Coordinates of C-alpha atoms and ligand atoms in Angstrom, one line a residue:
M1 CA 94.8 60.4 143.0
Q2 CA 94.3 61.4 146.6
H3 CA 91.0 62.8 147.5
K4 CA 91.0 66.2 148.8
G5 CA 87.5 67.5 148.9
C6 CA 85.3 70.3 149.7
F7 CA 83.0 71.6 147.0
F8 CA 83.0 75.2 148.0
L9 CA 86.3 76.2 147.3
L10 CA 88.2 78.9 146.7
P11 CA 90.6 80.5 144.3
S12 CA 93.8 80.5 146.1
K13 CA 96.9 82.4 145.2
K14 CA 99.5 79.9 144.1
N15 CA 102.3 78.9 146.3
T16 CA 100.8 80.5 149.4
G17 CA 102.0 77.4 151.2
Q18 CA 100.4 76.3 154.5
S19 CA 100.6 79.7 156.1
V20 CA 97.8 81.0 158.2
G21 CA 97.6 84.2 160.1
T22 CA 96.5 85.1 163.5
V23 CA 92.8 85.4 164.1
R24 CA 91.0 87.3 166.8
D25 CA 88.8 84.4 167.9
S26 CA 86.3 86.8 169.4
T27 CA 85.2 87.8 165.9
Y28 CA 83.6 84.4 165.6
H29 CA 82.5 83.9 169.2
M30 CA 84.3 80.6 169.1
P31 CA 87.0 79.1 171.2
M32 CA 90.4 79.0 169.6
K33 CA 90.6 75.2 169.7
K34 CA 87.6 74.9 167.3
L35 CA 89.1 77.5 165.1
I36 CA 92.2 75.5 164.5
S37 CA 90.2 72.4 163.5
S38 CA 88.3 74.5 161.1
L39 CA 91.5 75.8 159.6
L40 CA 92.2 72.2 158.8
I41 CA 89.2 72.1 156.5
V42 CA 90.7 75.0 154.7
S43 CA 94.1 73.4 154.4
F44 CA 93.1 70.3 152.6
T45 CA 91.1 72.1 150.0
S46 CA 93.4 74.9 149.3
S47 CA 96.3 76.8 150.7
V48 CA 95.0 79.7 152.5
T49 CA 96.4 82.7 154.2
L50 CA 94.4 84.7 156.6
L51 CA 94.2 88.4 157.5
P52 CA 92.4 89.1 160.8
V53 CA 91.3 92.6 159.6
M54 CA 89.3 91.1 156.8
A55 CA 87.4 88.8 159.1
D56 CA 85.6 91.8 160.7
S57 CA 83.8 92.4 157.5
L58 CA 82.1 89.0 157.6
P59 CA 78.5 88.9 158.8
D60 CA 77.9 87.5 162.3
L61 CA 76.7 84.0 161.7
G62 CA 75.4 83.3 165.1
D63 CA 76.2 81.1 168.0
S64 CA 77.7 77.7 167.9
A65 CA 74.5 75.9 168.9
Q66 CA 73.1 76.5 165.5
T67 CA 73.6 73.7 163.1
T68 CA 72.2 74.9 159.8
L69 CA 72.5 78.0 157.8
S70 CA 69.2 79.6 156.8
R71 CA 68.9 80.8 153.2
Q72 CA 69.2 84.3 154.4
Q73 CA 72.3 83.6 156.3
E74 CA 73.7 81.8 153.3
Q75 CA 72.9 84.8 151.2
A76 CA 74.4 87.2 153.7
L77 CA 77.6 85.2 153.9
G78 CA 77.8 85.0 150.1
D79 CA 77.1 88.7 149.6
S80 CA 79.8 89.6 152.0
I81 CA 82.4 87.3 150.4
M82 CA 81.3 88.6 147.0
S83 CA 81.6 92.2 147.8
Q84 CA 85.1 91.6 148.9
I85 CA 86.0 89.6 145.8
R86 CA 84.6 92.4 143.6
M87 CA 87.0 94.9 145.0
S88 CA 90.0 92.7 144.2
R89 CA 91.5 93.5 140.8
D90 CA 91.4 89.8 139.8
V91 CA 87.7 89.8 138.9
V92 CA 87.3 90.4 135.1
D93 CA 85.4 93.6 134.8
D94 CA 84.5 93.7 131.1
V95 CA 80.8 94.4 130.5
E96 CA 80.6 92.2 127.4
I97 CA 82.3 89.2 129.1
K98 CA 80.1 89.5 132.2
D99 CA 77.0 89.8 130.1
Y100 CA 77.9 86.7 128.1
L101 CA 78.8 84.5 131.1
N102 CA 75.6 85.6 132.9
R103 CA 73.4 84.9 129.8
L104 CA 75.0 81.5 129.5
G105 CA 74.6 80.8 133.2
G106 CA 71.0 82.1 133.1
K107 CA 70.0 79.6 130.4
L108 CA 71.3 76.8 132.6
V109 CA 69.6 78.2 135.8
A110 CA 66.3 78.4 133.9
A111 CA 66.6 74.6 133.2
S112 CA 67.7 73.8 136.8
P113 CA 65.6 72.4 139.7
D114 CA 65.5 75.8 141.4
P115 CA 65.1 78.5 138.7
R116 CA 64.1 81.1 141.2
Q117 CA 67.4 80.9 143.2
R118 CA 69.5 84.1 142.5
F119 CA 72.8 83.5 140.7
E120 CA 75.6 85.6 139.6
F121 CA 78.5 84.3 137.5
F122 CA 81.9 85.9 137.4
I123 CA 85.4 85.3 136.0
V124 CA 88.5 85.4 138.1
S125 CA 91.7 86.2 136.2
D126 CA 93.8 83.2 137.3
P127 CA 95.6 80.7 135.1
T128 CA 94.7 77.6 137.2
L129 CA 91.9 75.3 136.1
N130 CA 89.2 76.0 138.6
A131 CA 85.6 76.9 139.2
F132 CA 83.8 77.3 142.5
A133 CA 80.4 78.0 144.0
L134 CA 80.0 80.4 147.0
P135 CA 77.0 80.6 149.3
G136 CA 74.2 82.7 147.8
G137 CA 74.5 81.5 144.2
Y138 CA 77.8 83.2 143.3
I139 CA 79.7 81.1 140.8
G140 CA 83.3 81.9 139.8
V141 CA 85.2 80.6 136.9
H142 CA 89.0 81.0 136.4
T143 CA 90.3 82.2 133.1
G144 CA 92.5 79.0 133.1
L145 CA 89.4 76.9 132.9
I146 CA 87.8 78.9 130.1
F147 CA 91.0 78.6 128.1
T148 CA 90.9 74.8 128.6
A149 CA 87.3 74.4 127.4
Q150 CA 87.1 73.9 123.7
S151 CA 83.3 74.5 123.3
E152 CA 80.5 76.4 124.9
S153 CA 79.0 73.1 126.0
E154 CA 82.2 72.2 128.0
L155 CA 82.0 75.5 129.8
A156 CA 78.3 75.0 130.4
A157 CA 79.0 71.5 131.8
V158 CA 81.2 73.1 134.5
L159 CA 78.6 75.8 135.3
G160 CA 75.9 73.1 135.4
H161 CA 77.8 71.2 138.0
E162 CA 78.4 74.3 140.1
I163 CA 74.7 75.3 139.8
A164 CA 73.7 71.9 141.0
H165 CA 75.9 72.3 144.2
V166 CA 73.9 75.5 144.9
T167 CA 70.4 74.2 144.0
Q168 CA 70.9 71.0 146.0
R169 CA 72.0 73.2 148.9
H170 CA 75.1 71.2 149.5
L171 CA 76.5 74.0 151.6
S172 CA 73.7 73.9 154.1
R173 CA 73.6 70.1 154.1
S174 CA 77.3 69.9 154.9
I175 CA 76.9 72.3 157.7
E176 CA 74.1 70.2 159.1
K177 CA 76.3 67.2 159.1
N178 CA 79.5 68.8 160.3
Q179 CA 77.7 71.4 162.4
N180 CA 79.5 74.6 163.2
V181 CA 82.9 73.3 162.4
M182 CA 82.1 73.6 158.7
L183 CA 80.3 76.9 159.2
L184 CA 83.3 78.3 160.9
G185 CA 85.5 76.8 158.2
L186 CA 83.5 78.8 155.6
A187 CA 83.9 82.0 157.5
V188 CA 87.6 81.4 157.8
L189 CA 87.8 80.3 154.2
A190 CA 86.2 83.5 153.2
A191 CA 88.6 85.6 155.2
G192 CA 91.4 83.5 153.7
L193 CA 90.2 84.1 150.2
L194 CA 90.3 87.8 150.7
A195 CA 93.8 87.7 152.3
S196 CA 95.1 85.6 149.4
R197 CA 94.0 88.3 147.0
S198 CA 95.5 91.1 148.9
N199 CA 99.1 92.0 148.8
S200 CA 99.4 93.0 152.4
G201 CA 102.5 91.8 154.1
Q202 CA 101.0 91.5 157.5
I203 CA 100.4 87.8 157.4
T204 CA 101.8 85.9 160.3
E205 CA 102.9 82.4 159.4
A206 CA 101.8 79.5 161.5
A207 CA 101.8 75.8 161.0
I208 CA 98.5 74.0 161.1
A209 CA 98.5 71.2 163.6
G210 CA 97.7 68.1 161.6
S211 CA 96.5 66.2 164.6
Q212 CA 93.5 68.4 165.4
A213 CA 90.3 66.5 165.9
L214 CA 88.4 66.4 162.6
T215 CA 86.8 63.4 161.0
I216 CA 88.4 64.0 157.6
Q217 CA 87.3 60.7 156.2
G218 CA 83.7 61.3 156.9
Q219 CA 84.0 64.7 155.4
L220 CA 85.5 63.4 152.2
N221 CA 82.9 60.7 151.7
F222 CA 80.3 63.2 152.1
T223 CA 81.9 65.4 149.6
R224 CA 82.2 62.6 147.1
E225 CA 78.4 62.0 147.4
H226 CA 77.9 65.7 146.6
E227 CA 80.2 65.5 143.6
Y228 CA 78.2 62.6 142.2
E229 CA 75.0 64.4 142.8
A230 CA 76.3 67.6 141.2
D231 CA 77.4 65.6 138.1
R232 CA 74.0 63.9 137.9
I233 CA 71.9 67.1 138.2
G234 CA 74.5 69.0 136.2
I235 CA 74.1 66.7 133.2
Q236 CA 70.3 67.0 133.4
I237 CA 70.6 70.8 133.5
L238 CA 73.0 70.8 130.6
A239 CA 70.7 68.7 128.4
A240 CA 67.5 70.5 129.4
A241 CA 69.2 73.8 128.5
G242 CA 70.0 72.5 125.0
F243 CA 73.7 71.9 125.5
D244 CA 75.6 68.7 124.6
P245 CA 75.5 66.4 127.7
R246 CA 78.6 64.6 126.3
A247 CA 80.5 67.7 127.0
M248 CA 80.8 66.8 130.7
P249 CA 82.8 63.5 130.2
V250 CA 84.8 65.2 127.4
F251 CA 85.7 68.0 129.8
F252 CA 86.6 65.6 132.5
G253 CA 88.9 63.9 130.0
R254 CA 90.6 67.2 129.4
M255 CA 91.0 67.8 133.1
E256 CA 92.6 64.4 133.5
K257 CA 95.0 65.1 130.7
T258 CA 95.9 68.5 132.3
N259 CA 96.3 66.7 135.5
R260 CA 99.0 64.4 134.0
L261 CA 100.8 67.5 132.7
Y262 CA 100.8 69.0 136.1
D263 CA 102.3 65.9 137.5
N264 CA 101.8 65.9 141.3
N265 CA 100.5 69.4 141.2
A266 CA 96.9 68.8 140.4
P267 CA 94.8 71.6 139.0
E268 CA 92.7 73.4 141.6
Y269 CA 89.4 72.1 140.2
L270 CA 90.5 68.5 140.7
R271 CA 91.4 69.2 144.3
T272 CA 88.1 70.8 145.0
H273 CA 86.0 68.5 142.8
P274 CA 87.8 65.2 143.1
L275 CA 87.6 63.1 140.0
D276 CA 88.2 59.4 139.8
S277 CA 87.7 56.9 137.0
A278 CA 84.4 55.7 138.4
R279 CA 83.1 59.3 138.3
I280 CA 84.2 59.8 134.7
A281 CA 82.7 56.4 133.7
E282 CA 79.4 57.4 135.4
S283 CA 79.2 60.7 133.5
Q284 CA 79.9 58.9 130.3
N285 CA 77.1 56.4 130.9
R286 CA 74.7 59.2 131.9
S287 CA 75.4 61.3 128.9
A288 CA 75.3 58.3 126.5
A289 CA 71.6 57.8 127.6
Y290 CA 70.8 61.0 125.7
P291 CA 70.1 60.6 121.9
Y292 CA 73.1 61.6 119.8
K293 CA 72.7 64.9 117.9
Q294 CA 74.8 67.6 116.4
Y295 CA 75.1 70.8 118.4
A296 CA 75.7 74.0 116.6
E297 CA 78.7 75.8 118.1
N298 CA 78.0 79.3 119.4
P299 CA 80.6 81.7 117.9
E300 CA 80.2 84.0 120.9
F301 CA 81.9 81.5 123.2
H302 CA 85.0 81.6 121.0
L303 CA 84.9 85.4 120.6
M304 CA 84.7 85.8 124.4
R305 CA 87.5 83.3 125.0
E306 CA 89.8 85.1 122.7
K307 CA 88.8 88.5 124.2
L308 CA 89.7 87.1 127.6
R309 CA 93.0 85.9 126.3
A310 CA 93.8 89.2 124.6
K311 CA 93.2 91.0 127.9
D312 CA 95.3 88.5 129.8
G313 CA 99.0 89.5 130.6
S314 CA 101.0 91.5 128.2
A315 CA 99.3 93.0 125.1
V316 CA 102.5 92.6 123.1
A317 CA 102.8 88.9 123.9
Q318 CA 99.2 88.4 123.0
I319 CA 99.6 90.2 119.7
R320 CA 102.4 87.8 118.9
Y321 CA 100.3 84.8 120.0
F322 CA 97.4 85.7 117.8
E323 CA 99.6 86.6 114.8
S324 CA 101.3 83.2 114.9
A325 CA 97.9 81.4 115.6
I326 CA 96.5 83.0 112.5
N327 CA 99.6 82.4 110.5
D328 CA 99.7 78.7 111.3
R329 CA 95.9 78.4 111.2
R330 CA 95.7 77.1 114.7
F331 CA 92.3 78.2 115.8
N332 CA 88.7 76.9 116.4
L333 CA 87.2 79.9 114.7
E334 CA 89.2 82.2 112.4
A335 CA 87.1 85.3 113.2
A336 CA 87.6 84.8 116.9
S337 CA 91.4 84.8 116.4
Y338 CA 91.2 88.1 114.4
Y339 CA 88.9 89.5 117.1
G340 CA 91.5 88.5 119.7
L341 CA 94.2 90.1 117.7
A342 CA 92.1 93.3 117.3
T343 CA 91.5 93.4 121.0
A344 CA 95.2 93.0 121.9
L345 CA 96.1 95.7 119.3
F346 CA 93.5 98.0 120.8
R347 CA 95.0 97.5 124.2
D348 CA 98.4 98.4 122.7
H349 CA 96.9 101.6 121.2
Q350 CA 97.5 100.3 117.6
F351 CA 94.1 101.4 116.6
Q352 CA 94.5 101.4 112.8
K353 CA 95.9 97.9 112.9
A354 CA 93.1 96.9 115.3
H355 CA 90.5 98.1 112.8
Q356 CA 92.2 96.1 110.0
A357 CA 91.9 92.9 112.2
V358 CA 88.2 93.6 112.7
V359 CA 87.8 93.9 108.9
Q360 CA 89.5 90.5 108.6
A361 CA 87.2 89.0 111.2
R362 CA 84.1 90.4 109.5
K363 CA 85.0 88.4 106.3
T364 CA 83.9 85.2 107.9
L365 CA 81.5 86.3 110.7
S366 CA 78.9 88.9 111.4
H367 CA 78.6 89.6 115.1
P368 CA 77.6 92.5 117.4
L369 CA 80.9 92.1 119.3
L370 CA 82.8 92.9 116.1
E371 CA 80.7 96.0 115.6
S372 CA 81.1 97.0 119.2
L373 CA 84.9 96.8 119.0
D374 CA 85.1 98.7 115.8
A375 CA 83.0 101.5 117.3
Q376 CA 85.3 101.6 120.3
I377 CA 88.3 101.9 117.9
S378 CA 86.6 104.9 116.2
L379 CA 86.0 106.5 119.6
A380 CA 89.6 105.9 120.6
L381 CA 90.7 107.5 117.3
G382 CA 88.7 110.6 118.3
N383 CA 85.9 110.0 115.7
K384 CA 83.0 110.4 118.1
D385 CA 80.4 111.0 115.5
E386 CA 81.5 108.0 113.5
A387 CA 81.4 105.8 116.6
V388 CA 77.8 106.9 117.4
R389 CA 76.9 106.2 113.8
Q390 CA 78.4 102.7 114.1
Y391 CA 76.7 102.0 117.4
L392 CA 73.3 103.1 116.0
A393 CA 73.7 101.0 112.8
A394 CA 74.7 97.9 114.9
L395 CA 71.8 98.4 117.3
G396 CA 69.5 98.5 114.3
K397 CA 70.7 95.0 113.6
Y398 CA 71.1 93.7 117.2
P399 CA 68.7 95.8 119.2
N400 CA 69.2 94.1 122.6
H401 CA 73.0 93.7 122.7
Y402 CA 74.3 94.8 126.1
G403 CA 77.8 96.0 125.0
L404 CA 76.3 98.1 122.1
H405 CA 74.0 100.0 124.4
Y406 CA 76.7 100.4 127.0
G407 CA 79.2 101.7 124.3
L408 CA 76.6 104.1 122.8
I409 CA 76.1 105.7 126.2
Q410 CA 79.9 106.0 126.7
C411 CA 80.0 107.8 123.4
R412 CA 77.3 110.2 124.4
L413 CA 79.3 110.9 127.6
A414 CA 82.4 111.4 125.5
Q415 CA 80.4 113.9 123.3
H416 CA 79.3 115.7 126.6
Q417 CA 75.7 115.0 125.8
P418 CA 74.6 114.0 129.4
T419 CA 70.8 114.5 128.7
E420 CA 71.0 111.9 125.9
A421 CA 73.2 109.6 128.0
I422 CA 70.7 109.8 131.0
K423 CA 67.8 109.0 128.7
L424 CA 69.6 105.9 127.3
A425 CA 70.9 104.7 130.6
Q426 CA 67.4 105.0 132.2
Q427 CA 65.9 102.9 129.3
Q428 CA 68.5 100.2 129.9
I429 CA 67.9 100.2 133.6
A430 CA 64.2 99.8 133.1
A431 CA 64.7 97.0 130.6
R432 CA 67.3 94.8 132.4
T433 CA 67.7 93.1 135.7
S434 CA 71.5 93.2 135.8
N435 CA 71.8 96.9 135.4
G436 CA 74.6 97.9 137.8
D437 CA 76.8 98.9 134.9
F438 CA 74.2 101.3 133.6
Y439 CA 73.8 103.0 137.0
A440 CA 77.5 103.7 136.9
L441 CA 77.1 105.5 133.5
L442 CA 74.0 107.3 134.8
A443 CA 76.0 108.6 137.8
E444 CA 78.6 109.9 135.3
A445 CA 76.0 111.6 133.2
Y446 CA 74.5 113.4 136.2
A447 CA 78.0 114.4 137.3
Q448 CA 78.4 116.1 133.8
Q449 CA 75.2 118.0 134.5
G450 CA 76.5 119.0 137.9
Q451 CA 73.4 117.3 139.6
E452 CA 75.2 116.1 142.7
S453 CA 72.4 114.5 144.6
A454 CA 71.1 112.6 141.5
Q455 CA 74.6 111.4 140.9
Q456 CA 74.8 110.2 144.5
Q457 CA 71.5 108.4 144.1
A458 CA 72.7 106.6 140.9
Q459 CA 76.0 105.8 142.6
A460 CA 74.1 104.3 145.6
E461 CA 72.2 102.0 143.2
Y462 CA 75.5 101.0 141.6
Y463 CA 77.0 100.2 144.9
Y464 CA 73.9 98.3 146.0
R465 CA 74.2 96.1 143.0
Q466 CA 77.8 95.4 143.8
G467 CA 76.7 94.2 147.3
L468 CA 78.2 97.2 148.9
L469 CA 75.3 98.1 151.2
D470 CA 77.2 100.4 153.6
E471 CA 78.6 102.4 150.7
A472 CA 75.2 102.7 149.1
I473 CA 73.8 104.0 152.4
I474 CA 76.6 106.6 152.7
Q475 CA 75.8 107.9 149.2
L476 CA 72.1 108.3 150.0
Q477 CA 72.8 110.0 153.2
M478 CA 74.9 112.6 151.4
A479 CA 72.2 112.9 148.7
A480 CA 69.6 113.5 151.5
H481 CA 71.6 116.4 152.8
A482 CA 71.7 118.3 149.5
K483 CA 70.0 121.7 149.7
N484 CA 68.4 122.0 146.3
N485 CA 66.4 118.7 146.2
D486 CA 62.8 119.2 145.2
F487 CA 60.1 117.5 147.2
Y488 CA 59.9 114.5 145.0
R489 CA 63.6 113.8 144.9
Q490 CA 63.9 114.3 148.6
S491 CA 61.1 111.8 149.3
A492 CA 62.5 109.3 146.9
I493 CA 66.0 109.5 148.5
E494 CA 64.6 109.2 152.0
A495 CA 62.3 106.2 151.1
R496 CA 65.2 104.4 149.5
L497 CA 67.5 105.2 152.4
K498 CA 65.0 103.8 154.9
N499 CA 64.7 100.7 152.7
L500 CA 68.4 100.0 152.6
Q501 CA 68.8 100.7 156.3
E502 CA 66.2 98.2 157.1
E503 CA 68.0 95.7 154.9
Q504 CA 71.2 96.5 156.8
E505 CA 69.5 95.8 160.1
L506 CA 68.1 92.5 158.8
V507 CA 71.5 91.3 157.7
K508 CA 72.9 92.1 161.1
K509 CA 70.0 90.5 162.9
K510 CA 69.9 87.3 160.8
G511 CA 73.1 86.2 162.3
S512 CA 72.3 86.5 166.0
Ligands
LIG1 ZN1 81.8 69.8 142.6

């Protein structure tokens, strides 16, 4: 197949064609001619549309004399792209799924060559087979890829490969080689990503001139080198983290098969991570060097996969899907199919039937996710006390489970017990690094108490963890103007505000 390569790539909306919009070139301090050549980079990796208004929100990445991105610039660019992605409805915002993916990713990162690099893993609701790394350690996976993977090790193989792109600093190395053309390409790519996710009709169509000066061949060879390196390091990460290294060639095989089904319309991942027989053979050889052993399958992967499926598209269609899968015994894990059915029934407000499906799932599996869903069903049925009892019982068995803690606090809020909710949320915030979700609950609890400035403080922390620095600062500014703050709260608000304003200055300055 034809090589089309760039590793950092981008979930594109399907069938966006080759359309690009107008760009205010002044945004980038670059002449228009260069801009067109950079658009070409975008075009052979993915179809991209561009909205000029979005480009304004990208950080200033400095003048064209600069040939490499510093780590801070890379982070600033990644943060900026990510905060925009988060606002799109396509990012899966389920606390249990996010927690699972980040725990899985965290295990791999801990076994990577750069365990101190910050990473965040997220899922984009998109049926195409794709995964991508953004600057700053943000790794996105499409639902289509998760549905294709048949085991946790296969998903881990893809994540390991993407982690390797980041730890090997392929982004910066590419920029070094291609200088600012690539840099600009990324900025445009970022803007294009945002535009492709928005539904605005203000996109001006324009053809990309195919003859613009760009050494495509050099770019592609370079990319292929990166792909081999990402495979090599990825397999090492996979094995070191305790996953099956053979899952990498197995998943490549699945991709190839999917590719044949797609005919000429190759899956996104193959376009962005070109795969050829030599690369597959090499990953087979590498994985064969590891001693053969049996790997226990993690049921949580299957539960999460079916939860994602249950939340995808129409609930009624998914209920039918799970019912027939269970009927025909077409599943990897029976309990996961019942859990998927229960989730789809829950979405369709068939709470009693959802509970029955959880009861079926429990017959073959004990898992905190089943208890969490059952408690949510009780809450939806209006049995708040029963839901609290279920959460507490489950936490007795699984004391660290993210979703159980989150659900219990939601119950306390439903019971209008904000003092209890605040206590629990603060405990989780102290105990966890990825605690944005708990700040959102904390803000809600303070709102129930009518403590406006405390609510704004918590809201600011939530925004900050979403990468929305400006919004966080606005919340703190409002909190600082509240009349009834005591001395300690006022000092804390002002100190944090100063802190975030300094960070904002730094982000602006880093570019120029
Ligand atoms: Zn790759």
